mmCIF file of C-alpha atoms in Angstrom:
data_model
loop_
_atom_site.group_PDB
_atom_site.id
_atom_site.type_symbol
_atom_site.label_atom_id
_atom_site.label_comp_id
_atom_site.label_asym_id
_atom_site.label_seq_id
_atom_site.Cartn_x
_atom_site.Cartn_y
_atom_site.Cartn_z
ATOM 1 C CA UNK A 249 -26.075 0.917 -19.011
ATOM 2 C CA UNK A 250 -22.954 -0.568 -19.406
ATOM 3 C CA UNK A 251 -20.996 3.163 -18.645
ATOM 4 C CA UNK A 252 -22.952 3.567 -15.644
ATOM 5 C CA UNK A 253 -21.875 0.230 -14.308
ATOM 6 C CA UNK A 254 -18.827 -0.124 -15.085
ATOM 7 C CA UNK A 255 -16.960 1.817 -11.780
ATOM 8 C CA UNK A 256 -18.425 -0.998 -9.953
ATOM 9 C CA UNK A 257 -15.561 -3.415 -11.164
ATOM 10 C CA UNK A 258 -13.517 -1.028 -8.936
ATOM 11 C CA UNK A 259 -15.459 -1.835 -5.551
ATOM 12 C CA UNK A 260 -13.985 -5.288 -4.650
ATOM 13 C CA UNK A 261 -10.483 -6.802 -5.232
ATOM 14 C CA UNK A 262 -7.482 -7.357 -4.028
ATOM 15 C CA UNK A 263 -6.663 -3.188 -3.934
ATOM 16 C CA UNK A 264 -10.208 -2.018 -3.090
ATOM 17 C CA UNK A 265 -11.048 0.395 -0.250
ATOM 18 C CA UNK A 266 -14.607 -0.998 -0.560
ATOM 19 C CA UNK A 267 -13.329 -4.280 0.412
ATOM 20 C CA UNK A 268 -11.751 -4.696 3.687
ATOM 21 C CA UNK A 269 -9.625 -7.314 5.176
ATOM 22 C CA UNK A 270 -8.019 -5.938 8.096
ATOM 23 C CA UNK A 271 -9.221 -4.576 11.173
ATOM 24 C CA UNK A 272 -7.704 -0.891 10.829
ATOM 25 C CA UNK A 273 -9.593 -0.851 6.728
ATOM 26 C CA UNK A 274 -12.515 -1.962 8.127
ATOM 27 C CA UNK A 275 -12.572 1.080 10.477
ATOM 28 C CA UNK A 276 -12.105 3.285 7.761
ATOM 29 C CA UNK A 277 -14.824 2.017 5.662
ATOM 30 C CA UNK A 278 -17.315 2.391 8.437
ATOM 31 C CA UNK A 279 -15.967 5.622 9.176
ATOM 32 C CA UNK A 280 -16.691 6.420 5.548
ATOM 33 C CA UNK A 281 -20.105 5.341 5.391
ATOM 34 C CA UNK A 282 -21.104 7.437 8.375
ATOM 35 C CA UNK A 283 -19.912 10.507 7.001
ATOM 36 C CA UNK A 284 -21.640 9.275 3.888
ATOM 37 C CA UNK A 285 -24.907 8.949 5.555
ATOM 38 C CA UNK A 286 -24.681 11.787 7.281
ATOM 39 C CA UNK A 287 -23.930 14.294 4.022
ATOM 40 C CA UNK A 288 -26.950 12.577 1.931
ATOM 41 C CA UNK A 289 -29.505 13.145 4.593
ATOM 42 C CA UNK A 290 -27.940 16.800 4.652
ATOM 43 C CA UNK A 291 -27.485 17.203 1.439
ATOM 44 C CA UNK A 292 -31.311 15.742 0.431
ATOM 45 C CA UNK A 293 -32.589 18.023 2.987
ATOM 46 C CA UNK A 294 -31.469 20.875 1.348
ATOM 47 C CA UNK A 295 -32.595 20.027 -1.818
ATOM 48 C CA UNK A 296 -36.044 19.635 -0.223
ATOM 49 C CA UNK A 297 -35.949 23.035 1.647
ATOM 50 C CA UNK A 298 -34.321 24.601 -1.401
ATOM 51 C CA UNK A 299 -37.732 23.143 -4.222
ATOM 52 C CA UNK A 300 -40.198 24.069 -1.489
ATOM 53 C CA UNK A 301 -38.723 27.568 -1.484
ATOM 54 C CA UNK A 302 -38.227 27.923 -5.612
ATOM 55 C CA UNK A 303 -42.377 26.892 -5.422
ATOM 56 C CA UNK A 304 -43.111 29.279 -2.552
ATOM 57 C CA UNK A 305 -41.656 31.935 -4.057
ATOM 58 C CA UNK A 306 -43.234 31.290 -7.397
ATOM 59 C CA UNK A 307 -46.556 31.174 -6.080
ATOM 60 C CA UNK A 308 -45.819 34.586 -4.010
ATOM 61 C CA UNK A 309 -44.328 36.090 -6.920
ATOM 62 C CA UNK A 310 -46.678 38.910 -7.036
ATOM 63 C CA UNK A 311 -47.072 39.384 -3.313
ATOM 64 C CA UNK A 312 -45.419 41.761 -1.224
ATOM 65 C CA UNK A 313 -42.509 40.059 0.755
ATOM 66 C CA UNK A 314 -43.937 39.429 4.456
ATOM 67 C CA UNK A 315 -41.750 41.245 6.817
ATOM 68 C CA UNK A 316 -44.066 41.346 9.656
ATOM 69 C CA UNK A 317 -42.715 40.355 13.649
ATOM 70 C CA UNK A 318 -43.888 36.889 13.760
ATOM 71 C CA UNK A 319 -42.422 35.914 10.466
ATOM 72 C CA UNK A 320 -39.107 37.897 11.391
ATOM 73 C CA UNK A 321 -39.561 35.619 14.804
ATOM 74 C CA UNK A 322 -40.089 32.714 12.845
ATOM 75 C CA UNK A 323 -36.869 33.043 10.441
ATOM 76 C CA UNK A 324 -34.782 33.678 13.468
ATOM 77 C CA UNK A 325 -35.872 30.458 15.815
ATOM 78 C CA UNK A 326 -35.340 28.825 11.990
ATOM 79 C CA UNK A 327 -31.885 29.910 12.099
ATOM 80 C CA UNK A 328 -30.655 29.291 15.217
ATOM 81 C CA UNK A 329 -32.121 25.673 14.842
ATOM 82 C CA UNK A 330 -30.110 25.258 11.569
ATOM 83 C CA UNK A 331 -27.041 26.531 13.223
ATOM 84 C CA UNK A 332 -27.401 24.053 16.182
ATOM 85 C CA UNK A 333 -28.158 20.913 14.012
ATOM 86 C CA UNK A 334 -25.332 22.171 11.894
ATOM 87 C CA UNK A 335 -22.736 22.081 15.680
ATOM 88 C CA UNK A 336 -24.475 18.876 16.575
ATOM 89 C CA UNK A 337 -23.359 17.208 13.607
ATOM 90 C CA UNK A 338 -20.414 18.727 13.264
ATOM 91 C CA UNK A 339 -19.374 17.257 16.580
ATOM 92 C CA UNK A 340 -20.646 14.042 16.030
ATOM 93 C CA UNK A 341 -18.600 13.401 13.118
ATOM 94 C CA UNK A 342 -16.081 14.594 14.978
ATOM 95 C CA UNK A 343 -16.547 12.071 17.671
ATOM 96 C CA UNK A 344 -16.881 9.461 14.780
ATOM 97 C CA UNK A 345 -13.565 10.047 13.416
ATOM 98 C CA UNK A 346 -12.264 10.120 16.824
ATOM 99 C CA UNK A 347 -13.052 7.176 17.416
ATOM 100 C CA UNK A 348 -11.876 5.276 14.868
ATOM 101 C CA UNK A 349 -8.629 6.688 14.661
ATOM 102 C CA UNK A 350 -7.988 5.338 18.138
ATOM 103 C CA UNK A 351 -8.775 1.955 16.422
ATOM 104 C CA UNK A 352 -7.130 2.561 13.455
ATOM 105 C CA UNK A 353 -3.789 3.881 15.095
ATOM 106 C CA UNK A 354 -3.614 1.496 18.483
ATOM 107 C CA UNK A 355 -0.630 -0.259 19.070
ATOM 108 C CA UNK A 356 -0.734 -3.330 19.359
ATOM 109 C CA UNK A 357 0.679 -6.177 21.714
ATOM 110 C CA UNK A 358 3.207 -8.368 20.127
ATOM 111 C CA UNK A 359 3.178 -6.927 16.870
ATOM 112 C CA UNK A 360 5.483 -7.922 13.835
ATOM 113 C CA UNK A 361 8.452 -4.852 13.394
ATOM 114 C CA UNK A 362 8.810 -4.530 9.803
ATOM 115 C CA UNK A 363 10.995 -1.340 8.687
ATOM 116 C CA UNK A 364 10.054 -0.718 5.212
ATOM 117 C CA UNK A 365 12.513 1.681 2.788
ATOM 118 C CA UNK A 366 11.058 3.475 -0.378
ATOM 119 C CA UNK A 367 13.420 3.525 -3.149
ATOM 120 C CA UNK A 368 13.053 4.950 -6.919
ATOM 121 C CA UNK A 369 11.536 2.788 -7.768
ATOM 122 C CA UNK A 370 11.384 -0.413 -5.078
ATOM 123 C CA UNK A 371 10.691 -1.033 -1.960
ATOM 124 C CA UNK A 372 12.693 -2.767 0.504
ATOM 125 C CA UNK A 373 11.610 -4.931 3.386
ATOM 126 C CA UNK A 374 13.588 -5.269 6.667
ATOM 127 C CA UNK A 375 12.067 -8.449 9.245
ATOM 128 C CA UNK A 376 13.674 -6.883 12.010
ATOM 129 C CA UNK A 377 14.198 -9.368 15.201
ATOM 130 C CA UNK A 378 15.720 -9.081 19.158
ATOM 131 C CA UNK A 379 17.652 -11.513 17.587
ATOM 132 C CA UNK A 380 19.863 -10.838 14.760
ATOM 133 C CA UNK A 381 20.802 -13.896 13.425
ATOM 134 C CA UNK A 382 16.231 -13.944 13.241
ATOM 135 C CA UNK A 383 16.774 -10.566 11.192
ATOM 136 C CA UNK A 384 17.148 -10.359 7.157
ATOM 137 C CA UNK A 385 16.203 -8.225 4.003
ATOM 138 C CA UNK A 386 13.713 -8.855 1.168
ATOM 139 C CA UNK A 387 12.422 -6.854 -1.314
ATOM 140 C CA UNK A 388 8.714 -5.993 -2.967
ATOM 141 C CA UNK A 389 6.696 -8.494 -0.933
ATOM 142 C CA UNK A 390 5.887 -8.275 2.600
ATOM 143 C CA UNK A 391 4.655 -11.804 4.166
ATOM 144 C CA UNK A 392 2.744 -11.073 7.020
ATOM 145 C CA UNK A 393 0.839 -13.919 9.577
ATOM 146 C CA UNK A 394 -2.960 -13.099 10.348
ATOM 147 C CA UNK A 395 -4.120 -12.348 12.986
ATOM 148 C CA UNK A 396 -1.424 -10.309 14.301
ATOM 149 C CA UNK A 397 -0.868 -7.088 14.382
ATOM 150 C CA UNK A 398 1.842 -5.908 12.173
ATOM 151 C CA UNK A 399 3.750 -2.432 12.898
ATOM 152 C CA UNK A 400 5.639 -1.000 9.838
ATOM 153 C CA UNK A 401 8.468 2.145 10.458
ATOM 154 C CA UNK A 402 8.462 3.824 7.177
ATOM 155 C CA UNK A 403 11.528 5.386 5.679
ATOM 156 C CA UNK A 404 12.776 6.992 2.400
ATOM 157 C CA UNK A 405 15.705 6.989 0.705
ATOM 158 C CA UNK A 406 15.266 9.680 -1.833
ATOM 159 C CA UNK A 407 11.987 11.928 -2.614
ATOM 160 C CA UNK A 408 8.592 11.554 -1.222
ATOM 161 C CA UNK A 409 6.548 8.221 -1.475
ATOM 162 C CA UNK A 410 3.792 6.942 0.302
ATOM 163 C CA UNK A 411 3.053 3.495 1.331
ATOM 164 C CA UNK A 412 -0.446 2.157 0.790
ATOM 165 C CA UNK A 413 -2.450 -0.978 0.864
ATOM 166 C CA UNK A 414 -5.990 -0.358 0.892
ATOM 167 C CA UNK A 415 -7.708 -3.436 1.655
ATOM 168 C CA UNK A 416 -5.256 -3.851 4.952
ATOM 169 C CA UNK A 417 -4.956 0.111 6.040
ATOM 170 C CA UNK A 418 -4.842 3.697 4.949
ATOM 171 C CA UNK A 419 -1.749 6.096 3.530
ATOM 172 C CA UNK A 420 1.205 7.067 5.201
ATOM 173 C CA UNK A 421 3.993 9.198 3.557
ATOM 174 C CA UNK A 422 7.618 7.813 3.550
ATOM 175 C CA UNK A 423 9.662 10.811 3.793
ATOM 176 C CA UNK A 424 13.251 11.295 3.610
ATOM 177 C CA UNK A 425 14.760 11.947 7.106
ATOM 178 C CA UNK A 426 11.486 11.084 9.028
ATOM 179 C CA UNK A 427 10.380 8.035 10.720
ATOM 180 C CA UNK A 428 6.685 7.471 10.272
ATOM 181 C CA UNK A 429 4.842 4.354 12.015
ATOM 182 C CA UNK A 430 1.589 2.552 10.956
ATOM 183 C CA UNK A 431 0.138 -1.003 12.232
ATOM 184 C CA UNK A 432 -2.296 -3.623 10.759
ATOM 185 C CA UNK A 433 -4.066 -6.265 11.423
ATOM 186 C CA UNK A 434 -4.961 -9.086 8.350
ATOM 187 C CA UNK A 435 -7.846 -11.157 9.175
ATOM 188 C CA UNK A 436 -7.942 -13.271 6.494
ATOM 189 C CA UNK A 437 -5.243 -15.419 4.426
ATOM 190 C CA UNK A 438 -4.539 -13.967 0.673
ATOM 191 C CA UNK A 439 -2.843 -11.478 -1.617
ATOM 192 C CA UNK A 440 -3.179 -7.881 -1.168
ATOM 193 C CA UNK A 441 -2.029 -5.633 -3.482
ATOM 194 C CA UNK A 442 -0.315 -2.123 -2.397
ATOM 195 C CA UNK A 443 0.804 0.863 -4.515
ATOM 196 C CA UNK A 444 2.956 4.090 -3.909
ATOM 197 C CA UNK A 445 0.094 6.579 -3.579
ATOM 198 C CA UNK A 446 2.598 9.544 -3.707
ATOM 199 C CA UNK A 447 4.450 10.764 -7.117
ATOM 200 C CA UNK A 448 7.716 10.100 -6.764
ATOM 201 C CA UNK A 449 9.261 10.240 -10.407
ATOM 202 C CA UNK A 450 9.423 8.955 -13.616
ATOM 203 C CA UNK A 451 8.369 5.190 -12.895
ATOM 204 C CA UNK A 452 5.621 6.266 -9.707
ATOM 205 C CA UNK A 453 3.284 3.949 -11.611
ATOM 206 C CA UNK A 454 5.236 0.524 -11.417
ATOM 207 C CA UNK A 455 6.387 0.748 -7.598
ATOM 208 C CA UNK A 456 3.571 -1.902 -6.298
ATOM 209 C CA UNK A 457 3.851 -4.611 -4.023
ATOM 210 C CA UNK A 458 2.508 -7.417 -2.227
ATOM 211 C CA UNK A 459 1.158 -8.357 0.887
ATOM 212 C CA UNK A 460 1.169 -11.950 1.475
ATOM 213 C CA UNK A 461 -1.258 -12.868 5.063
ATOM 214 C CA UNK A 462 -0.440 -16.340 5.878
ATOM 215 C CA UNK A 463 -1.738 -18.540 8.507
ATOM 216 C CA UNK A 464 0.656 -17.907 11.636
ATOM 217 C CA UNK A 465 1.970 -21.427 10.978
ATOM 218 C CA UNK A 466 2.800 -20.966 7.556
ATOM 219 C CA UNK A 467 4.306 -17.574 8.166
ATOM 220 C CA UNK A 468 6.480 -19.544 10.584
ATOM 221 C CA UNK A 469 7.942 -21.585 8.119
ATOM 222 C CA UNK A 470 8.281 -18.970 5.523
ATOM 223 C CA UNK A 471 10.119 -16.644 8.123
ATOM 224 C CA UNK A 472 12.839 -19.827 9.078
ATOM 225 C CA UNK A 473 13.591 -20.510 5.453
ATOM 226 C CA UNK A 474 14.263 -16.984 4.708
ATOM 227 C CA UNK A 475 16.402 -16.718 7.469
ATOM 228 C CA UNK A 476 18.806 -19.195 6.067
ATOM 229 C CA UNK A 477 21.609 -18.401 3.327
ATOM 230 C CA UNK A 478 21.508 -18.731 -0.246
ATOM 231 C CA UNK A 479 21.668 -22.779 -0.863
ATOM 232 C CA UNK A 480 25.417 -22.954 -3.236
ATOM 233 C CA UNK A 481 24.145 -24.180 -7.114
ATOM 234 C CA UNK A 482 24.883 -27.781 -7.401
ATOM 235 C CA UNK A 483 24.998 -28.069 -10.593
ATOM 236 C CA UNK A 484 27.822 -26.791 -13.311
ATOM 237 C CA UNK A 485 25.543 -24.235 -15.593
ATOM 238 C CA UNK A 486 24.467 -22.718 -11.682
ATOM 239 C CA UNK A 487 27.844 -22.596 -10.312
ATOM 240 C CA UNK A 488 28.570 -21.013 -13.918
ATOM 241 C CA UNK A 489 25.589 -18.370 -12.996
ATOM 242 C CA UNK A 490 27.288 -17.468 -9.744
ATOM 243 C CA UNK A 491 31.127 -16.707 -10.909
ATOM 244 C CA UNK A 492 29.294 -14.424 -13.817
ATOM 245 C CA UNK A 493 26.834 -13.009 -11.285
ATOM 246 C CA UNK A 494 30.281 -11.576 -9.248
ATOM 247 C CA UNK A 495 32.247 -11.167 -12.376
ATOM 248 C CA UNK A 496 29.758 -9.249 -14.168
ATOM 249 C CA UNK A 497 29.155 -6.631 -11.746
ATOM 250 C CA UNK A 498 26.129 -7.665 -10.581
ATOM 251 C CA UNK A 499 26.952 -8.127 -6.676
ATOM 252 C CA UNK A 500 28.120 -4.737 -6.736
ATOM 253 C CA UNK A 501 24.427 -3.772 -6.121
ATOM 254 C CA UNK A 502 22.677 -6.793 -4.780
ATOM 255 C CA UNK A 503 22.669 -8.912 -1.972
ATOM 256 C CA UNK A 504 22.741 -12.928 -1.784
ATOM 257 C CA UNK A 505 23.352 -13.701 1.683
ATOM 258 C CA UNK A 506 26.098 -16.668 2.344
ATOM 259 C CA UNK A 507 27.901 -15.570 -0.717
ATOM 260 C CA UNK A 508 30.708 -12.863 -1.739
ATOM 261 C CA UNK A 509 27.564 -10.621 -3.358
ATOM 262 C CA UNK A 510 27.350 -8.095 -0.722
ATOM 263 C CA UNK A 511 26.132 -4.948 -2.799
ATOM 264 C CA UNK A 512 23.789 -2.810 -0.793
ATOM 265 C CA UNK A 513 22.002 -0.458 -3.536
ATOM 266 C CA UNK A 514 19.758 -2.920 -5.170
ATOM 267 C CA UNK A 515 17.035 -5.077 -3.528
ATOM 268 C CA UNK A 516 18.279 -8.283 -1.462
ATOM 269 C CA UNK A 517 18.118 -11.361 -4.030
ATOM 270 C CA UNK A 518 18.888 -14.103 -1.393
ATOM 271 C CA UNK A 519 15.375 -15.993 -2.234
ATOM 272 C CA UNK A 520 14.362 -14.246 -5.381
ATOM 273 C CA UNK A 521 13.318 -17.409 -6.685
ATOM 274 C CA UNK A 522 10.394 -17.927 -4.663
ATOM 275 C CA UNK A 523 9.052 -14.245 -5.088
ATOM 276 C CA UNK A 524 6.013 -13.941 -6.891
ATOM 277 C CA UNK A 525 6.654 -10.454 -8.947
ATOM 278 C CA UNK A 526 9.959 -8.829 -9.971
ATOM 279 C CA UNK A 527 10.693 -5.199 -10.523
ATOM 280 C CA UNK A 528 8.248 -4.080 -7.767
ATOM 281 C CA UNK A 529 5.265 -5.528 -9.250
ATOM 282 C CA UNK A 530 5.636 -4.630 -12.507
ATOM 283 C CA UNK A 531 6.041 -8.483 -13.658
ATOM 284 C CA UNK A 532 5.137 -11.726 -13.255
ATOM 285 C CA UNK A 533 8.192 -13.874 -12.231
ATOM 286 C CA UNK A 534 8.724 -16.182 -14.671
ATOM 287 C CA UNK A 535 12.005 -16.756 -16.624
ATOM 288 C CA UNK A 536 10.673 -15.104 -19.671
ATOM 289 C CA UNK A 537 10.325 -11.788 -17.708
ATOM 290 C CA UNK A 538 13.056 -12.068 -15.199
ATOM 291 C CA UNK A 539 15.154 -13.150 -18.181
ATOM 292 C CA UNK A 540 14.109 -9.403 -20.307
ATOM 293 C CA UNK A 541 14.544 -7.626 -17.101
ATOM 294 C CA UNK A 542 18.537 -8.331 -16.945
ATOM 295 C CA UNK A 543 19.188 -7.927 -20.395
ATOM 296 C CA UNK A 544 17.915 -4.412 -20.466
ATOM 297 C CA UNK A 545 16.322 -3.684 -17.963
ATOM 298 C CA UNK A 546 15.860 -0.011 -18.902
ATOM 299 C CA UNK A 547 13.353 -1.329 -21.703
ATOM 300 C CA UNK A 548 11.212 -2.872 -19.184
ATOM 301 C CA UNK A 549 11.097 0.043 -16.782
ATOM 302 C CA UNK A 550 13.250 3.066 -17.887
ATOM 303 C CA UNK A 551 14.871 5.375 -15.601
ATOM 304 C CA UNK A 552 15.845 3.065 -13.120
ATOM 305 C CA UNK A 553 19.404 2.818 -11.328
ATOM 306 C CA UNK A 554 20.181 -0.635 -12.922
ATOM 307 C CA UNK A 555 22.300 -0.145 -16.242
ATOM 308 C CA UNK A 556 22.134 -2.730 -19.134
ATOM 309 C CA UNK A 557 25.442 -5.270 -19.058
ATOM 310 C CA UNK A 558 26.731 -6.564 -22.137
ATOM 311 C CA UNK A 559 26.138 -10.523 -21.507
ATOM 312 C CA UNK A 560 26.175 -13.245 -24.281
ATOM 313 C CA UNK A 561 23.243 -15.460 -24.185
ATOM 314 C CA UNK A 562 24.967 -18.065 -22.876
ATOM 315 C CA UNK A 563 26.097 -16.119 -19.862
ATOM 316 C CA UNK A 564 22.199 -14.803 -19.480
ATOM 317 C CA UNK A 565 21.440 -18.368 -19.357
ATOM 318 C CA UNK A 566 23.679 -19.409 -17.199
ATOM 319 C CA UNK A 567 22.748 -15.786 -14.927
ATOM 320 C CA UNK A 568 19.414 -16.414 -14.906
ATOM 321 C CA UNK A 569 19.711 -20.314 -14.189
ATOM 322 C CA UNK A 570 21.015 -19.599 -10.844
ATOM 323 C CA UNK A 571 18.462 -16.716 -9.896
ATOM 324 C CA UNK A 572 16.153 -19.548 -10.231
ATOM 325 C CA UNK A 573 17.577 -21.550 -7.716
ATOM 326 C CA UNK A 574 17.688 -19.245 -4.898
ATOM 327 C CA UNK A 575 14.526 -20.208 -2.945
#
C-alpha cells in the first residue's frame, strides 16, 4: 500500500505542477487534464474494441473468415469513422493547446521587467527600472508582488540552463547568446520553489531558487530598501569584517553597493543578510552554513568558481559578522 501511495507526496508543494498558483500554471494544468481525459477515453476504448475482438475471434476460431460485400462494406464505413474521430480529436486538442498558450504567453500590461542571468552554478537577478537610480542586482531569490504580471528576459552566461518554477509557470531555456522572454502572474502570497530543469554541469542539482509573491504593498517596501546602499558596520568587529572583506580578495568577485567592493563575477551581496538561502538554494542561511560556505566553499558545493582563502578564525568571524549586517 504504502509503495503505491507514496508518489502522491509529489502532487502538492511548494514545486508541484499539480499545484498551481499562478494564472499561466493553472493553464497548463487544465491543459493537461484535457489531454488526459481525452487519451483515457481513447485509450479505454481500445482496450474495449481490442477484448471484444480477442473473444470474437475465439469463438470464430473454427469458422471461415467472412469476406462477403456487406461485411467488406461494413469494415470500410468502420474505418473511415475511426479515421474521422481520430482528425476530430486531433484538432480539438489542437485547439486546446492553442488556446492556452495564448493565455499562458500574453503579455501583460504593466508587468514587472526582471532580467534573470544563469550562471554555473547561480542565478542572478536584475530589477530593472525607467529609472536607474530604481534599478539594482540580487542574487537566488526573486521577490515578486501578486497580482501582477511579472515578465522575465532570460539570459546565460555559459552553457545551457533552463529556468523553471512549476507552481508559477512552465520551462524556458536560458541560452547563451539568446534572449528568451516568459511572464507570470502569482495569485497568492508564499514561497515557491524553482530549479534549473536543464543539465548544465557538475553542480545542475544545487542551482534552485526562490520565488517570494508578496502583497503589492509589501513588495513595495522590500523593493525601496533594496534600492538603498549597504548600511557602513557600526560597530569595531563589523568595520573589522569590511577592511578583511577588501583585503582578502573577496570584492574582487562580489558586489556591496555604497562600498569599494565592486567585483562583478560573483552574485551581488549588498543585502545578503536578509536572504533566506545561500549558494542558490543549497542552504539555509544561518551563520553556521554561511560561515562553512566561506571557509571552503568547494566542500559545500565543489566545482564552483569561488576558491577557498586562507582566513584565521578570527578574521572568519569578523567576515562573517559583517555579512550579517547587510540587510
Amino acid at each position: 500500500m504504502l509503495c503505491t501511495t507514496w508518489p502522491l507526496a509529489a502532487c502538492a508543494g511548494r514545486q508541484s505542477t499539480l499545484d498551481p498558483q499562478g494564472l499561466q500554471s493553472e493553464q497548463i494544468l487544465h491543459t493537461l487534464f484535457i489531454f488526459l481525459a481525452v487519451a483515457a477515453i481513447v485509450w479505454i476504448a481500445v482496450v474495449i474494441v481490442l477484448a471484444l475482438g480477442m473473444l470474437r475471434r475465439k469463438r470464430l476460431a473454427d469458422q471461415p473468415l467472412d469476406l462477403h460485400q456487406a461485411f467488406e462494406e461494413r469494415t470500410g464505413r468502420v474505418i473511415i469513422g475511426l479515421g474521422v474521430a481520430t482528425t476530430v480529436i486531433v484538432l480539438g486538442l489542437s485547439f486546446v493547446s492553442y488556446a492556452g498558450q495564448r493565455i499562458v504567453f500574453a503579455k501583460g500590461e504593466n508587468a514587472l521587467t526582471l532580467k534573470i542571468i544563469g550562471h554555473q552554478w547561480w542565478w542572478e537577478v536584475r530589477y530593472e527600472d525607467d529609472s536607474p537610480h530604481r534599478s539594482f542586482v540580487t542574487a537566488n531569490e526573486i521577490r515578486i508582488p501578486t497580482g501582477q504580471p511579472v515578465k522575465v528576459e532570460l539570459e546565460s552566461a555559459d552553457v545551457i540552463h533552463s529556468f523553471w518554477v512549476p507552481s508559477l509557470t512552465g520551462k524556458m531555456d536560458l541560452i547563451t547568446g539568446q534572449k528568451n522572454e516568459l511572464q507570470f502572474t502569482a495569485k497568492n502570497a508564499g514561497v515557491y520553489r524553482g530549479q534549473c530543469a536543464e543539465f548544465c554541469g557538475l553542480q545542475h542539482a544545487h542551482m534552485a531558487f526562490a520565488v517570494i509573491a508578496l502583497p503589492p504593498d509589501e513588495f513595495g517596501r522590500w523593493r525601496d530598501r533594496e534600492n538603498q546602499s549597504a548600511n557602513s558596520p557600526a560597530d569595531q568587529l563589523g568595520k573589522q569584517g569590511e577592511a578583511l572583506f577588501r583585503a582578502r580578495g573577496c570584492a574582487l568577485c562580489h558586489n556591496i553597493s555604497g562600498t569599494l567592493a565592486g567585483g562583478q563575477l560573483g552574485p551581488d551581496l549588498t543585502h545578503i543578510g536578509s536572504r533566506t538561502t545561500i549558494t542558490a538554494g543549497t542552504l539555509p542561511n544561518t551563520p553556521a552554513t554561511l560561515g562553512a560556505w566561506i571557509a571552503d566553499p568547494q566542500h559545500v558545493k565543489p566545482g564552483n568558481l569561488m576558491p577557498k582563502m586562507p582566513l584565521q578564525s578570527g578574521e572568519l568571524i569578523a567576515i562573517l559578522h559583517y555579512l550579517e549586517q547587510l540587510k
